[in-house]
Coordinates of N, CA, C and O in Angstrom, one line a residue:
M1 N 0.8 -1.3 0.2 CA 0.3 0.0 0.3 C 0.9 1.5 0.0 O 1.5 1.2 0.4
N2 N 0.4 2.1 -0.5 CA 1.1 4.0 -0.3 C 0.5 4.7 0.8 O -0.2 4.2 1.5
G3 N 1.0 5.4 1.0 CA 0.4 6.7 1.3 C -1.1 7.3 1.8 O -1.2 7.7 2.2
L4 N -1.6 6.8 0.2 CA -2.5 7.0 -0.2 C -3.5 5.9 0.1 O -4.6 5.8 -0.1
N5 N -2.8 4.8 0.5 CA -4.6 3.5 1.4 C -4.6 2.7 0.0 O -5.3 2.4 0.1
Q6 N -3.5 3.0 -0.8 CA -4.1 2.4 -2.3 C -3.0 1.4 -2.8 O -1.9 1.0 -1.8
L7 N -3.8 0.3 -3.6 CA -2.3 -0.9 -3.3 C -2.1 -0.8 -4.2 O -1.9 0.0 -5.9
T8 N -0.4 -0.8 -4.5 CA 0.5 -0.8 -5.3 C 0.7 -1.9 -6.1 O 1.5 -1.7 -6.8
Q9 N -0.2 -2.9 -5.5 CA 0.6 -4.2 -6.1 C -0.5 -5.2 -5.9 O -0.8 -5.4 -5.3
S10 N -1.0 -6.4 -7.0 CA -2.1 -7.6 -6.4 C -0.9 -8.7 -7.1 O -0.9 -8.9 -8.3
G11 N -0.7 -9.4 -6.6 CA 0.3 -10.5 -6.3 C 1.4 -10.3 -6.8 O 2.2 -9.4 -6.4
P12 N 1.9 -10.3 -8.5 CA 3.0 -9.9 -9.5 C 2.9 -8.9 -9.9 O 2.9 -8.3 -10.5
V13 N 1.1 -8.8 -10.0 CA 1.4 -7.6 -11.2 C 0.7 -5.7 -10.6 O 0.3 -5.7 -9.0
P14 N 1.7 -5.4 -10.7 CA 1.5 -3.8 -10.5 C 0.3 -2.5 -10.8 O -0.2 -2.9 -11.6
L15 N 0.6 -2.2 -9.9 CA -1.0 -1.1 -10.1 C -0.4 0.7 -10.2 O 0.1 0.5 -9.1
G16 N -1.2 0.9 -10.8 CA -1.0 2.1 -10.7 C -2.4 3.1 -11.1 O -2.8 2.7 -11.6
Y17 N -1.8 4.5 -10.2 CA -3.2 5.5 -10.0 C -2.8 6.7 -10.9 O -2.1 7.4 -10.9
D18 N -3.7 7.7 -11.3 CA -4.0 8.8 -11.2 C -3.7 9.7 -10.7 O -4.2 9.4 -9.4
A19 N -4.1 11.7 -10.6 CA -3.6 12.1 -9.4 C -5.4 12.1 -8.8 O -4.9 12.5 -7.6
R20 N -6.4 11.7 -9.4 CA -7.8 12.4 -9.1 C -7.7 9.9 -8.1 O -8.9 9.6 -7.6
G21 N -6.8 9.5 -8.6 CA -7.1 8.2 -7.2 C -7.5 7.2 -8.1 O -7.7 5.9 -7.9
N22 N -7.8 7.6 -9.1 CA -8.6 5.8 -10.2 C -6.8 5.3 -10.5 O -6.0 6.1 -11.6
L23 N -7.6 4.0 -10.4 CA -6.3 2.7 -11.4 C -7.0 3.4 -12.5 O -7.2 3.1 -13.6
T24 N -5.2 3.2 -13.6 CA -5.1 4.2 -14.9 C -4.2 2.3 -15.3 O -4.3 2.4 -16.4
S25 N -3.4 1.7 -14.3 CA -2.8 0.5 -15.0 C -2.8 -1.0 -14.3 O -2.5 -0.2 -12.6
A26 N -2.8 -1.9 -14.2 CA -2.7 -3.2 -14.1 C -1.5 -3.9 -14.8 O -2.8 -4.5 -15.6
G27 N -0.6 -3.9 -14.3 CA 0.4 -4.7 -15.1 C 0.4 -4.2 -16.6 O 0.1 -3.0 -17.0
S28 N -0.6 -5.0 -17.3 CA -0.3 -4.3 -19.1 C -1.3 -4.3 -19.7 O -2.4 -3.4 -20.5
D29 N -2.6 -4.2 -18.2 CA -4.2 -3.1 -18.9 C -3.8 -1.9 -18.7 O -3.3 -1.2 -17.1
G30 N -4.4 -1.5 -19.2 CA -4.7 0.1 -19.8 C -5.9 0.6 -18.8 O -6.9 0.2 -19.8
F31 N -6.4 1.3 -18.7 CA -7.7 2.7 -18.2 C -8.0 4.0 -18.3 O -7.7 4.3 -18.0
T32 N -9.4 3.8 -18.7 CA -9.2 5.4 -19.0 C -10.5 5.7 -18.1 O -11.4 5.2 -18.1
Y33 N -10.3 7.1 -18.1 CA -11.6 8.0 -17.2 C -11.8 9.2 -18.0 O -11.2 9.9 -18.6
S34 N -13.0 9.4 -18.2 CA -13.5 10.5 -17.8 C -13.5 12.1 -17.1 O -13.1 12.0 -16.3
S35 N -13.6 13.0 -17.8 CA -13.2 13.6 -17.2 C -14.5 14.4 -15.6 O -13.9 15.1 -14.7
E36 N -15.8 13.5 -15.7 CA -16.3 13.8 -14.8 C -16.0 12.1 -14.2 O -16.2 12.3 -12.7
N37 N -14.6 11.0 -14.2 CA -13.9 10.5 -13.1 C -15.1 8.8 -13.6 O -14.9 8.6 -12.8
S38 N -15.8 9.0 -15.1 CA -16.4 7.7 -14.4 C -15.2 7.2 -15.9 O -14.1 7.5 -16.5
L39 N -15.2 5.2 -15.6 CA -14.9 4.8 -15.8 C -14.6 5.0 -17.3 O -16.3 4.3 -17.8
N40 N -13.9 5.3 -18.7 CA -14.7 4.8 -20.3 C -14.3 3.8 -20.4 O -14.7 3.1 -21.4
G41 N -13.0 3.1 -20.6 CA -12.7 1.7 -20.9 C -11.4 1.1 -20.7 O -10.7 2.1 -19.9
K42 N -11.4 0.1 -21.1 CA -9.8 -0.3 -21.4 C -9.0 -0.2 -21.8 O -10.3 -0.3 -23.3
A43 N -7.7 -0.2 -22.6 CA -7.4 0.4 -24.1 C -7.9 -0.6 -24.5 O -7.1 -2.0 -24.1
G44 N -7.8 -1.2 -25.7 CA -7.8 -2.1 -26.5 C -9.5 -2.8 -26.1 O -9.0 -4.0 -27.2
A45 N -9.7 -2.8 -25.6 CA -11.2 -3.0 -25.1 C -12.4 -2.6 -25.2 O -12.5 -1.2 -25.5
A46 N -13.6 -3.4 -24.4 CA -15.0 -2.5 -25.4 C -14.8 -1.1 -24.0 O -14.6 -1.1 -23.2
T47 N -16.2 -0.8 -24.9 CA -15.6 0.9 -24.4 C -17.3 1.0 -22.8 O -17.8 0.6 -23.8
M48 N -17.5 1.8 -22.4 CA -17.8 2.2 -20.6 C -19.1 3.8 -21.7 O -18.7 4.8 -21.6
S49 N -20.4 3.3 -21.5 CA -20.8 4.1 -21.8 C -22.1 4.1 -21.0 O -22.6 3.4 -19.8
Y50 N -22.8 6.0 -20.3 CA -23.5 6.4 -19.2 C -25.0 7.1 -20.5 O -24.1 6.7 -21.2
N51 N -25.9 6.5 -19.3 CA -27.2 7.2 -19.3 C -27.0 8.4 -19.5 O -25.9 8.9 -17.8
P52 N -27.5 10.0 -19.3 CA -27.4 11.1 -18.8 C -27.8 10.6 -17.6 O -27.2 12.5 -16.6
V53 N -28.4 10.4 -17.0 CA -28.3 10.6 -15.1 C -26.5 9.8 -15.0 O -26.7 9.1 -13.7
G54 N -26.2 8.8 -15.4 CA -24.7 8.8 -14.8 C -24.4 7.5 -14.5 O -23.1 6.9 -14.0
R55 N -25.9 6.9 -14.7 CA -25.0 4.8 -15.1 C -25.0 3.8 -16.2 O -25.6 4.8 -16.9
L56 N -24.5 3.9 -15.7 CA -23.4 2.4 -16.9 C -24.6 1.5 -18.4 O -25.8 1.4 -17.4
Y57 N -24.8 2.7 -18.8 CA -25.5 2.0 -20.4 C -25.0 0.6 -21.1 O -24.2 0.9 -21.3
P58 N -26.2 0.0 -21.6 CA -25.2 -1.3 -22.0 C -24.6 -0.6 -23.5 O -25.7 0.5 -24.1
D59 N -23.1 -1.8 -23.7 CA -22.8 -1.0 -25.3 C -23.4 -2.7 -26.0 O -22.5 -2.9 -25.5
E60 N -23.8 -2.3 -27.3 CA -23.9 -3.4 -28.0 C -22.8 -4.5 -27.6 O -22.7 -5.4 -28.3
R61 N -21.6 -4.0 -27.5 CA -20.9 -4.2 -28.5 C -19.4 -5.2 -26.9 O -18.9 -6.0 -27.4
A62 N -20.6 -4.3 -26.0 CA -19.9 -4.6 -25.1 C -20.2 -6.2 -23.7 O -20.1 -6.3 -23.3
F63 N -22.1 -5.9 -23.9 CA -22.7 -7.2 -24.0 C -23.3 -7.9 -24.6 O -22.9 -8.2 -25.7
C64 N -23.6 -8.9 -24.0 CA -23.8 -10.4 -24.3 C -25.3 -10.0 -25.7 O -26.4 -9.2 -25.4
R65 N -25.5 -10.8 -26.7 CA -26.8 -10.1 -27.9 C -27.8 -10.9 -27.2 O -28.5 -11.2 -28.7
R66 N -28.3 -11.7 -26.7 CA -28.8 -12.0 -26.4 C -30.5 -11.0 -26.3 O -30.7 -10.4 -25.0
S67 N -31.9 -11.5 -27.2 CA -32.2 -10.8 -27.0 C -33.6 -10.8 -25.8 O -33.7 -9.3 -25.7
D68 N -32.9 -11.5 -24.9 CA -33.9 -11.9 -23.5 C -32.9 -10.9 -22.2 O -33.5 -11.3 -21.1
H69 N -31.8 -11.3 -22.6 CA -30.6 -10.7 -22.1 C -31.2 -9.5 -20.9 O -31.7 -8.1 -21.5
P70 N -31.2 -9.4 -19.8 CA -31.3 -8.6 -19.0 C -31.0 -6.4 -19.4 O -31.7 -5.7 -19.7
L71 N -30.2 -6.6 -19.7 CA -29.3 -5.6 -19.5 C -29.7 -4.8 -21.5 O -29.4 -3.5 -21.2
R72 N -29.8 -5.6 -22.0 CA -30.5 -5.4 -23.5 C -31.6 -4.3 -23.9 O -32.4 -4.6 -23.3
L73 N -31.2 -3.3 -24.8 CA -32.4 -2.2 -24.8 C -33.5 -2.4 -26.4 O -33.2 -2.8 -27.0

């Protein structure tokens, strides 16, 4: 742990944070955040979308394509 009580390592995987305390790296995985501090996505993977009230919105590319899936709109 560091002085901000953040984990600096998870097993052998180093963890990195930005100045706002967001997890930005876990080993070779990178994460991006919006100006509102919401997770935008993982580098090279699916992106996250939010509805107007700030709730996670299903992204057709990231979720199951079954028509009866509870998160499908």
